[in-house]
Every structure is written in C-alpha cells, then in structure tokens.
GROMACS .gro file of C-alpha atoms in nm:
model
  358
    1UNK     CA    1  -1.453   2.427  -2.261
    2UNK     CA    2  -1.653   2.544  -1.935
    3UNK     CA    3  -1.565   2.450  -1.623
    4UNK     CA    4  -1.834   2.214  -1.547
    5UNK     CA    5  -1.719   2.004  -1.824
    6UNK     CA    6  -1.352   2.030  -1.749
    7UNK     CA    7  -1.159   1.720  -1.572
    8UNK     CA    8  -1.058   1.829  -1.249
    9UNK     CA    9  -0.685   1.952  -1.212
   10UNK     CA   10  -0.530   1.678  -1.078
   11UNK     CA   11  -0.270   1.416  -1.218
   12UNK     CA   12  -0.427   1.508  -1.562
   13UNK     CA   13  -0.513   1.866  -1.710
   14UNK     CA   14  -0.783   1.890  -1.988
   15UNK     CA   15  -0.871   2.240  -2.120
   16UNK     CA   16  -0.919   2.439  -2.476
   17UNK     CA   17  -0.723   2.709  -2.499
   18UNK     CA   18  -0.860   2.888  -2.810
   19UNK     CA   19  -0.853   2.601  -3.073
   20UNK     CA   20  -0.645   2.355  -2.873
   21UNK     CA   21  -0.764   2.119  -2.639
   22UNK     CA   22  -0.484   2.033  -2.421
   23UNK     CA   23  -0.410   1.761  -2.223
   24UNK     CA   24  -0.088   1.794  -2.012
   25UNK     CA   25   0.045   1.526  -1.789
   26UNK     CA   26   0.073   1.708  -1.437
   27UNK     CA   27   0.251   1.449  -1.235
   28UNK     CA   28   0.576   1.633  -1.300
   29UNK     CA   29   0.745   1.487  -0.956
   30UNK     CA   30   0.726   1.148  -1.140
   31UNK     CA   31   0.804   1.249  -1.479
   32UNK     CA   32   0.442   1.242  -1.518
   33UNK     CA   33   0.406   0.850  -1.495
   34UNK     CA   34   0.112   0.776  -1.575
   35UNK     CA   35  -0.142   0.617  -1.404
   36UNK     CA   36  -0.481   0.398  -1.485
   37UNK     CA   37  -0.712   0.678  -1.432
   38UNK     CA   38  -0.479   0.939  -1.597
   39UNK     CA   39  -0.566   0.683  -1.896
   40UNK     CA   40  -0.884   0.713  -1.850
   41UNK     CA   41  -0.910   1.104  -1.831
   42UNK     CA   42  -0.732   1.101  -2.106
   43UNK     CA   43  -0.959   0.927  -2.292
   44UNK     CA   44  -1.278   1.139  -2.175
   45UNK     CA   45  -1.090   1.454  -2.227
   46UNK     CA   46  -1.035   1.295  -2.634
   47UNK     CA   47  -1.426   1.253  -2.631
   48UNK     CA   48  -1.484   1.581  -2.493
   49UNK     CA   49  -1.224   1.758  -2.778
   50UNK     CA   50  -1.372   1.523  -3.068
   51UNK     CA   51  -1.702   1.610  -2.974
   52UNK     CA   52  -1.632   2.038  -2.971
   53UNK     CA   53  -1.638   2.222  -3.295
   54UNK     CA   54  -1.451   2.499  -3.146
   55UNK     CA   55  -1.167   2.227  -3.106
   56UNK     CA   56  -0.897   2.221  -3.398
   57UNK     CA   57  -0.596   2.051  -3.241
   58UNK     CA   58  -0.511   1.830  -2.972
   59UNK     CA   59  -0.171   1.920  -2.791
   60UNK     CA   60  -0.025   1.657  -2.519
   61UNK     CA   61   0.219   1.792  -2.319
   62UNK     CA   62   0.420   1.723  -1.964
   63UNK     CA   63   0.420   1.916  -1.689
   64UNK     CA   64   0.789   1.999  -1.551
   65UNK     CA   65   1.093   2.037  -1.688
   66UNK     CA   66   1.228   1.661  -1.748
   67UNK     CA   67   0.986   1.539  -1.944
   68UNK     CA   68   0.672   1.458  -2.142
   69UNK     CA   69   0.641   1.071  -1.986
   70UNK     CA   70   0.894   0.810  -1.806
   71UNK     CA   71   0.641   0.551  -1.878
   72UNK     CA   72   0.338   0.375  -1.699
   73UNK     CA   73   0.320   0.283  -1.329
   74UNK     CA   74   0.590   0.032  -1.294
   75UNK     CA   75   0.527   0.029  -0.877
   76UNK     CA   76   0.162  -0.018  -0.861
   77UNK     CA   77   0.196  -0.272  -1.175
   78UNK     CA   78   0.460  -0.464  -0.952
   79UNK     CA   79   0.280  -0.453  -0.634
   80UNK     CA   80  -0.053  -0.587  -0.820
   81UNK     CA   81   0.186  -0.861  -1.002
   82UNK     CA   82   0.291  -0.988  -0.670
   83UNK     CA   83  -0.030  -1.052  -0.538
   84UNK     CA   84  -0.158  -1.209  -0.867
   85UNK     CA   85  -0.389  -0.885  -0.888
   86UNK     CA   86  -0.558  -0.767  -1.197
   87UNK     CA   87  -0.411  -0.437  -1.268
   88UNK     CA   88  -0.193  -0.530  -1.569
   89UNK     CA   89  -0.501  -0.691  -1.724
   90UNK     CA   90  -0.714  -0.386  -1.682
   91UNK     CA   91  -0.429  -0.084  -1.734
   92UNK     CA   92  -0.291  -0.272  -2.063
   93UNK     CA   93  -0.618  -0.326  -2.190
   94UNK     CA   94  -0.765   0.016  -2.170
   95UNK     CA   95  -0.406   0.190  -2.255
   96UNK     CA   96  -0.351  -0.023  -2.553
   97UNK     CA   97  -0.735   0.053  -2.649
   98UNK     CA   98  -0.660   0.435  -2.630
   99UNK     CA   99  -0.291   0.388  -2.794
  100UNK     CA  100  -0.529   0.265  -3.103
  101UNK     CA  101  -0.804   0.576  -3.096
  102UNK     CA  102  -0.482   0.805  -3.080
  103UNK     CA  103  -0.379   0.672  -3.427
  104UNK     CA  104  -0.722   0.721  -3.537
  105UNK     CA  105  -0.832   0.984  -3.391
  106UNK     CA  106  -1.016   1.266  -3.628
  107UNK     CA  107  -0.853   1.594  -3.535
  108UNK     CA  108  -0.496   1.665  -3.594
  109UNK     CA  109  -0.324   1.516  -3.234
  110UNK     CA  110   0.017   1.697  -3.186
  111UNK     CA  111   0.276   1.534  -2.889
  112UNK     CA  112   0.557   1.748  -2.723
  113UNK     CA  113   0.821   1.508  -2.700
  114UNK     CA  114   1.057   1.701  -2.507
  115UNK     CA  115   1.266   1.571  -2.233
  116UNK     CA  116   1.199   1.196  -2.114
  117UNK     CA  117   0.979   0.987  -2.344
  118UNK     CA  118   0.954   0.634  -2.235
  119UNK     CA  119   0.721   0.304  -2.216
  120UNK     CA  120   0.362   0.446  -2.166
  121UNK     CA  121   0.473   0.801  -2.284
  122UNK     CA  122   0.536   0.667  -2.627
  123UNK     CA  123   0.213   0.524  -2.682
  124UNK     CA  124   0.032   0.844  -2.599
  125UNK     CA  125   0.272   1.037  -2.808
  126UNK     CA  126   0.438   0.887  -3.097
  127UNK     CA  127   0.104   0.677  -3.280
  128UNK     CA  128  -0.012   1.083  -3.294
  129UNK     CA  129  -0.032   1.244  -3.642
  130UNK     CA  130   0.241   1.518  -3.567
  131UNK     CA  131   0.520   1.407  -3.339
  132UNK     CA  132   0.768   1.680  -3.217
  133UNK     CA  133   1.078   1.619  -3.023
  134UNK     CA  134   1.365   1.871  -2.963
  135UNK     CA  135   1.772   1.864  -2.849
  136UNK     CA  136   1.661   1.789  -2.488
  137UNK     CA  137   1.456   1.446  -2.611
  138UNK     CA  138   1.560   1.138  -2.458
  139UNK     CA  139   1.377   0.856  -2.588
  140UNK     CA  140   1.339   0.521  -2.498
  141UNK     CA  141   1.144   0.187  -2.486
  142UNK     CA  142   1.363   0.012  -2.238
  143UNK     CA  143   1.107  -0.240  -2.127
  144UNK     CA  144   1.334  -0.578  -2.174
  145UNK     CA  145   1.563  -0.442  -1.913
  146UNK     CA  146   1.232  -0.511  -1.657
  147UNK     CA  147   1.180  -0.884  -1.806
  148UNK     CA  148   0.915  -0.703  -2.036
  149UNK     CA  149   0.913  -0.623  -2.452
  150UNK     CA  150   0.802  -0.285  -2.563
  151UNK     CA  151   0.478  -0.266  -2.530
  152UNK     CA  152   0.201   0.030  -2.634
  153UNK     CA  153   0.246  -0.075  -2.991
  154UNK     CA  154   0.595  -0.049  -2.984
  155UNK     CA  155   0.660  -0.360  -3.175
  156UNK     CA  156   0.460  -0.174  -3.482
  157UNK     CA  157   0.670   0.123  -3.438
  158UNK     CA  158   0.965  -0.022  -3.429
  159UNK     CA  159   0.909  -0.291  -3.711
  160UNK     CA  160   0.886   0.036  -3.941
  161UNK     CA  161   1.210   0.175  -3.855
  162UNK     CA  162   1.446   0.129  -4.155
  163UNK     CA  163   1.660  -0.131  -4.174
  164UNK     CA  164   1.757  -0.309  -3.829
  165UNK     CA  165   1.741   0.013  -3.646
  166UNK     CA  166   1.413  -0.070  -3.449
  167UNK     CA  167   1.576  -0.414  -3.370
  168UNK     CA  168   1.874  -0.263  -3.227
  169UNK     CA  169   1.639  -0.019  -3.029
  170UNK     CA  170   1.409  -0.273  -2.893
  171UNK     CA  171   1.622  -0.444  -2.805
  172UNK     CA  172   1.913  -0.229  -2.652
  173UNK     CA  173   1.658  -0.077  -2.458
  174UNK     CA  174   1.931   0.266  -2.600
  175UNK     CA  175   1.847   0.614  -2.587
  176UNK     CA  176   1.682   0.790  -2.899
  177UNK     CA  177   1.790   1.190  -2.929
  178UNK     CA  178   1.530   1.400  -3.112
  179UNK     CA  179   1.727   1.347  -3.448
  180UNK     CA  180   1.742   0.949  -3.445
  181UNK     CA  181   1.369   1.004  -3.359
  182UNK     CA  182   1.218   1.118  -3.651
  183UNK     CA  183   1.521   0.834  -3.816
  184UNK     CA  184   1.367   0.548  -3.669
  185UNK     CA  185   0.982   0.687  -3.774
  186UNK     CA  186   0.911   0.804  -3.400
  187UNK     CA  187   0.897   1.114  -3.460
  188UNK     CA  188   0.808   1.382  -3.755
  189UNK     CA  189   1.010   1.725  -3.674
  190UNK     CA  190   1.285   1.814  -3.437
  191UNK     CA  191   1.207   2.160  -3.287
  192UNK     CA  192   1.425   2.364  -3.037
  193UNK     CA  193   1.302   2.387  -2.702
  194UNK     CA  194   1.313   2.699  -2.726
  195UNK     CA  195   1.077   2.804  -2.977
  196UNK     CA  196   0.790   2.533  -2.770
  197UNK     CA  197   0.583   2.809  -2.654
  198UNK     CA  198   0.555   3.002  -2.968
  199UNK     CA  199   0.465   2.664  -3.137
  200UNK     CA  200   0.189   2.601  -2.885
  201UNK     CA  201   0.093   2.937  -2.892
  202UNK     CA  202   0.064   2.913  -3.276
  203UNK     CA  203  -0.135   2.619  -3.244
  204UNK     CA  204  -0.419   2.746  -3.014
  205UNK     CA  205  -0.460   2.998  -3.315
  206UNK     CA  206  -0.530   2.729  -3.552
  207UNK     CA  207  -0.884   2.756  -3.733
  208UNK     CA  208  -1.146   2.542  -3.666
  209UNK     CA  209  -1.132   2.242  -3.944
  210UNK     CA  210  -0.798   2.289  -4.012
  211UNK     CA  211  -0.598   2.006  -4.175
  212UNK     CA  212  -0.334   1.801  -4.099
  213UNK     CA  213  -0.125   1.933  -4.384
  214UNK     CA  214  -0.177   2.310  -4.241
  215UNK     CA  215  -0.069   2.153  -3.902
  216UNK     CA  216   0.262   2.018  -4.057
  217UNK     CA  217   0.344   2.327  -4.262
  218UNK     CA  218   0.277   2.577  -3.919
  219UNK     CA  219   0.501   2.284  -3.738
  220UNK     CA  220   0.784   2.244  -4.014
  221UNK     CA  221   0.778   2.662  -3.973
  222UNK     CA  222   0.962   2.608  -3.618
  223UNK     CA  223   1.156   2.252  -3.697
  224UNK     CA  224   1.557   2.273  -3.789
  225UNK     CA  225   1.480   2.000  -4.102
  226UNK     CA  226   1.747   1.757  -3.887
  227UNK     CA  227   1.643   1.365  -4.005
  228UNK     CA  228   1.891   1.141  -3.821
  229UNK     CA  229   2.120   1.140  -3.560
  230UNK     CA  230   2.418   0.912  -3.408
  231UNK     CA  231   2.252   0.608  -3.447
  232UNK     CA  232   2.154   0.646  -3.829
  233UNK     CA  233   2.534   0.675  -3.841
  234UNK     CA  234   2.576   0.263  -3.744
  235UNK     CA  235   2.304   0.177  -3.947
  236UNK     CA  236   2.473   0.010  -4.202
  237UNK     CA  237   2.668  -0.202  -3.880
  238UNK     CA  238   2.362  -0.226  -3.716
  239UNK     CA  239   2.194  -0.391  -4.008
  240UNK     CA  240   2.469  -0.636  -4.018
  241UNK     CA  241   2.440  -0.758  -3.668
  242UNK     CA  242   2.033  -0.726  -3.635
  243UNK     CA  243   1.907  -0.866  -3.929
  244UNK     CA  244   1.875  -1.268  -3.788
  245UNK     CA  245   1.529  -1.422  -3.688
  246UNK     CA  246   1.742  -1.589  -3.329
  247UNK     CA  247   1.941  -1.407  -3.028
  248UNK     CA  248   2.162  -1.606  -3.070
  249UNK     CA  249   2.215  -1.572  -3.409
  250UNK     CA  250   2.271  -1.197  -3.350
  251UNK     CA  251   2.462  -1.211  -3.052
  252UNK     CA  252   2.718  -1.474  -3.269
  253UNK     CA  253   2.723  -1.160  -3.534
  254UNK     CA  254   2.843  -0.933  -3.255
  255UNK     CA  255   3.101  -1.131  -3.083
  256UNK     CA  256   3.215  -1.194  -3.493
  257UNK     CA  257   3.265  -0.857  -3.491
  258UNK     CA  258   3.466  -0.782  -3.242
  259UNK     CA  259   3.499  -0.416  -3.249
  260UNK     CA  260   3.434  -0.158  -2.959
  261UNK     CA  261   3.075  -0.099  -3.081
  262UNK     CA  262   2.982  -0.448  -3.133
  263UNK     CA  263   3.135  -0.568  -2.800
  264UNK     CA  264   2.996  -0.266  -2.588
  265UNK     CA  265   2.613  -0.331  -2.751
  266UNK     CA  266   2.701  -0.717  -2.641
  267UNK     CA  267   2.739  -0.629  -2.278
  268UNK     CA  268   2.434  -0.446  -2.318
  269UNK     CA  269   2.218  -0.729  -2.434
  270UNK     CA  270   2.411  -0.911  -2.127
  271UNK     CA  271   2.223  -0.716  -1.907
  272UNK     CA  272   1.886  -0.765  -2.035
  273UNK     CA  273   1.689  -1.075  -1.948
  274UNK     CA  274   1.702  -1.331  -2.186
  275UNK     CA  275   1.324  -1.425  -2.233
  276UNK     CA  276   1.256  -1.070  -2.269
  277UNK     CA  277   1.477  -1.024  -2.530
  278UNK     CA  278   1.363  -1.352  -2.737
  279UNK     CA  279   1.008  -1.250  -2.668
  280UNK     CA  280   1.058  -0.883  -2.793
  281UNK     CA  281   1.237  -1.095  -3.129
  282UNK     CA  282   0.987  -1.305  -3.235
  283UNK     CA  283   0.694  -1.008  -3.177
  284UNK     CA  284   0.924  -0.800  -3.392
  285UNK     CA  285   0.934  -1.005  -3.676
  286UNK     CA  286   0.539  -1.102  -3.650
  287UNK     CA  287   0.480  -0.719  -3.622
  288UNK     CA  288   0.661  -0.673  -3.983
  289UNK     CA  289   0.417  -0.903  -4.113
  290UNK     CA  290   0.151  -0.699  -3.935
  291UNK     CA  291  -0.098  -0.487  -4.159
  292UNK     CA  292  -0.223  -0.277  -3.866
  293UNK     CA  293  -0.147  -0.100  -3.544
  294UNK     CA  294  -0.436  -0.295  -3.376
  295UNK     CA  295  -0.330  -0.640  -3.500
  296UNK     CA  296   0.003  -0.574  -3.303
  297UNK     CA  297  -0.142  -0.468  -2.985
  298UNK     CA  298  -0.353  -0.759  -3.008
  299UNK     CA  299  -0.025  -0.973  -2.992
  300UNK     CA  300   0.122  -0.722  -2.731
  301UNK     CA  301  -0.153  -0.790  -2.467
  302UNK     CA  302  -0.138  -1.180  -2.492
  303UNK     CA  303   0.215  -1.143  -2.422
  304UNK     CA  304   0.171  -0.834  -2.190
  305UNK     CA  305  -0.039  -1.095  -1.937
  306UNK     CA  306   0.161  -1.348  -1.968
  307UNK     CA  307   0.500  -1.113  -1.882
  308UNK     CA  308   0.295  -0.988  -1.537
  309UNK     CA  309   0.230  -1.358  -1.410
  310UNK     CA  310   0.623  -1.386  -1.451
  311UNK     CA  311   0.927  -1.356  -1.220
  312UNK     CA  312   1.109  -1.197  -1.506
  313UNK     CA  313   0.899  -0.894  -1.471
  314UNK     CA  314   0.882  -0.925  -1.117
  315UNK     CA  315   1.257  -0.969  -1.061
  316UNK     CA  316   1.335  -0.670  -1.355
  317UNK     CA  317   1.131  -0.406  -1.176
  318UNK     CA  318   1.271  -0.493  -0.846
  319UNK     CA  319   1.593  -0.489  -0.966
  320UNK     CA  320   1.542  -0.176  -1.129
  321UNK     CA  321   1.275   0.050  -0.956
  322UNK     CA  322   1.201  -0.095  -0.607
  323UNK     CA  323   1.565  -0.204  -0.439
  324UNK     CA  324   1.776  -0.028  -0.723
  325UNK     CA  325   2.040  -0.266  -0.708
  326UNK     CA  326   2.091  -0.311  -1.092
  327UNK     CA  327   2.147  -0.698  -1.076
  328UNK     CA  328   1.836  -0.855  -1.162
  329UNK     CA  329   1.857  -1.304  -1.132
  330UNK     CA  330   1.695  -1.374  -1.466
  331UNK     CA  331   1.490  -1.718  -1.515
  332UNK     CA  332   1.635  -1.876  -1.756
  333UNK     CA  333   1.960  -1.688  -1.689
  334UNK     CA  334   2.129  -1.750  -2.087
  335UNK     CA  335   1.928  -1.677  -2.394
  336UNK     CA  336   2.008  -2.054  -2.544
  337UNK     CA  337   1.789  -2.158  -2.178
  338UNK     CA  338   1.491  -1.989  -2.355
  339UNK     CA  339   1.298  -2.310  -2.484
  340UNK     CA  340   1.007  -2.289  -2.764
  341UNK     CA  341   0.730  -2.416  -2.468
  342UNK     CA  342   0.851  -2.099  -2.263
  343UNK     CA  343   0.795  -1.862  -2.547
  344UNK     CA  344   0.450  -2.021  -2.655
  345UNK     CA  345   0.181  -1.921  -2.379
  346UNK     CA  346   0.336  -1.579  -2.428
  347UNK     CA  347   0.165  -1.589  -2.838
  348UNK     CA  348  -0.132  -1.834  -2.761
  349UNK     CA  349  -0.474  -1.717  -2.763
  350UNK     CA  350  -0.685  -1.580  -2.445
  351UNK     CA  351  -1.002  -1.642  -2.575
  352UNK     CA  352  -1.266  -1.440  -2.320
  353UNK     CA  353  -0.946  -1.186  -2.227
  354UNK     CA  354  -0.866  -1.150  -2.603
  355UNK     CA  355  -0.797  -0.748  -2.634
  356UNK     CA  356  -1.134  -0.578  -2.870
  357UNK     CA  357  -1.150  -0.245  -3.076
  358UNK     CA  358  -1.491  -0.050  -3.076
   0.00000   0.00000   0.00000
C-alpha cells in the first residue's frame, strides 16, 4: 500500500506488509480500547485490503504487551449516556455493522488474540475466519457486570458454545484462557506467544489468492492442538445448573447444589445486576433460535439503546470504571424485581433506528 493511501498512524495502523494487510490497534496505554473512529478506520482500511490484489490476508493485532482489546470506550459511552447523547446509537450501529462484514469478509481475516480480549475486542476478532489465542489469553465478555449483555454478536457466539458453557460465560462475565477458547467456539488454535512473530511473518509470505484452508494448515503448523481448558472440565456441572429458560430457575439449581463451585459462581451472579443478567437470558435463548449472525445483532442493538438510556448501565460503569468502588446500586436490586414490562422495550421494535446490512 503507498503512503498516500495509508491511514495515518494514529490510534489505528493500516499497512501491507508483503501479502498482509495489517491493522493493529495502537492505543496500547488503554489496552487499545477502541474508539468510534478507530471503527471506522478499520473499516476503510478492510475496503482498502479487499480492494488490493496484492492483499492475501488480513492480520489484526494490538499494540503493547497486555493485549489485543479491553473492549470499546466505556468513558466516552458513559459521559454521552449521561447527557442523553447519541454516541451509543451511532458507535453500536456502525461497530455491529462492521462485526457483520468481518464474518463475511472475502479474504482470509486472521485475529491475534493474545493477552486481554474483551467487549469490543471480541467482535473485531473472534466472528474472523482464523482465530488465534495463546497461554497469555484472557478472554472475556463481562458486560452484565456494567448493567449491559454481551454485545458485538456475542449472544451468537455464545449460543454456539456446547452445552451451557456460553450461558455460564455470559453470564459469569468469567475469564476464558486460550484453551477454553477454542472450547466454547471463540477461538480456532491456541499458539504460544512465542512463536507470534514467526506466524505473522509466515503470513505476510502468503500468496496472493490463497485459501482459507492453506491459512489453517500454515496456522495449525505453529498451534499446540490444545481444545479445552478448566472450564470444559465443569461442563457436565455447568450444564446442570445453566440449562433453565429463568434466573431464577438457575440460581435455585445452584443454591441446590451446594458445593464450593456452585456457591462461589452464586456470589458471582450476586454481583451482577439483575436486569442485565435476565436481559443477557432471554437474548441467549432467542439467539439459539437465530439462523444468522446479523439476525442477532439486530436484537443486540434494540437492546443495546435501550441499556444506554438506563441507570443500570450508568450506575455499572461508574461503579466499575469511573469511581472504582466495586459496589454498583442496581435498579431493581433482586432478579425476581425484574418484571416482563421492564424486559419488553429492551426486544420491541425501533422502527426508523432499526439496525440495516448493505
């Protein structure tokens, strides 16, 4: 790519190196949050790299040494949300929009899931076609812990994690490592962290037009074969207590239980805010039903604006990211408080604001 084409080196890097367009995150500070026009570059640099022949691979990657992502914005989402602004309306609908032309996108699109991987970093890495994490990924979609669901077409991720695994993720808000990763159908290979740079390296070598399946097999060259980790270990458990349709239903199956496990993922789900968590539910189970990415993230951004006009969200981040304090008031403050009119608006049509696919 020449350098009058190339997006300036700012928050967002977008180059070819030999076959590879990259795109690294370069807010490394942060843990390379990203930010609305970080969305946007990264959707000109995809034009840019769909439109070159020379162009074989995509690579994302994360500046730094945390991480690839910790997730959108949360500040300037917050800030907007207490001012009734129009940010979460604009950033969800043009992140979800390029979450969807990631899935689709032509060229084989490989994601460096090393380090942190949360919330916004997830939907630019884990809808790609080849999804590599290592022994240093920590990954997470801990967004009802902020009065929020996970969003970036999480709920279709997670609905095709085997079993009850995605339900106890989701929900939890818990930690993936790079094994339980590619378990729970986020990921495709685990590779050590230190063999990244002769992967990448390999990959800018790749010939123009090559395939997905040459992609995997020069991938699955580095990768140690591991498929599951801790968490595929409580599956069975985990199926037990996670397969009902209500909280409460599933927190009764936890207190039945009784054990050290069950009663340490109950206080858990104590700390979570209850609308979030019967929100995040019910889009679960409609996303299992789901026959597409887009029909999910359709759902998702009704219940994305509804979540910003709310003091759940408000209170969660606060609690969380602006004072720190870890004790967030939710409203209601029990999970049996959480009536079917509160859920509603949250799955009703927007009409006008309805989310659209080119």
């Amino acid at each position: 790519m020449t350098s009058a084409t190339e997006v300036p080196e700012g928050d967002l890097i977008a180059r070819r190196e030999g076959s590879c367009g990259v795109i690294r995150l370069n807010r490394p500070k942060a843990i390379n949050a990203v930010t609305l026009e970080m969305f946007r570059d990264v959707d000109k640099a995809l034009d840019q790299f769909e439109a070159d022949p020379a162009v074989a691979v995509i690579l994302l990657e994360g500046a730094g040494e945390r991480g690839l992502c910790a997730g959108g914005d949360i500040r300037a989402l917050w800030e907007s949300s207490k001012v009734a602004g129009d940010l979460g309306k604009i950033l969800w609908r043009e992140e979800y929009i390029l979450n969807a032309r990631i899935k689709k996108f032509p060229k084989p699109y490989v994601a460096f899931m090393d380090g942190i991987v949360m919330g916004g970093g997830v939907g630019l890495s884990a809808h790609s076609s080849h999804r590599v994490v290592t022994e240093r990924t920590k990954l997470a979609m801990p967004e009802v812990g902020l009065g929020f669901f996970p969003d970036v077409g999480g709920t279709w991720l997670l609905s095709h994690s085997p079993g009850e695994i995605g339900t106890y993720f989701g929900l939890t808000g818990q930690t993936m490592n790079g094994p339980d990763a590619v378990n729970a159908r986020f990921a495709d290979a685990v590779v050590p962290s230190a063999k990244l740079a002769a992967l990448r390296e390999a990959l800018t070598k790749v010939r123009p037009g090559a395939t997905s399946a040459e992609i995997k097999t020069l991938i699955d060259g580095f990768a140690t074969g591991e498929t599951a980790g801790p968490v595929a270990a409580m599956q069975a458990k985990i199926d037990d207590w996670f397969a009902h349709d209500r909280m409460e239903d599933i927190v009764a199956a936890l207190q039945r239980d009784g054990s050290e496990l069950a009663l340490a993922t109950l206080k858990t789900l104590s700390e979570k805010s209850p609308r979030g968590m019967v929100v995040t539910l019910k889009l679960l189970r409609l996303a299992r039903a789901s026959s597409s990415l887009e029909e999910c993230l359709v759902r998702e951004y009704r219940a994305a604006l509804e979540v910003f006009a709310s003091d759940d969200f408000r209170e969660g981040v606060r609690a969380a990211v602006i004072d720190k304090d870890r004790s967030p008031k939710w409203s209601p403050p029990r999970i049996e408080d959480v009536t079917p009119a509160m859920q509603a608006p949250y799955f009703a049509e927007i009409g006008a604001d309805e989310l659209k696919f080119n």
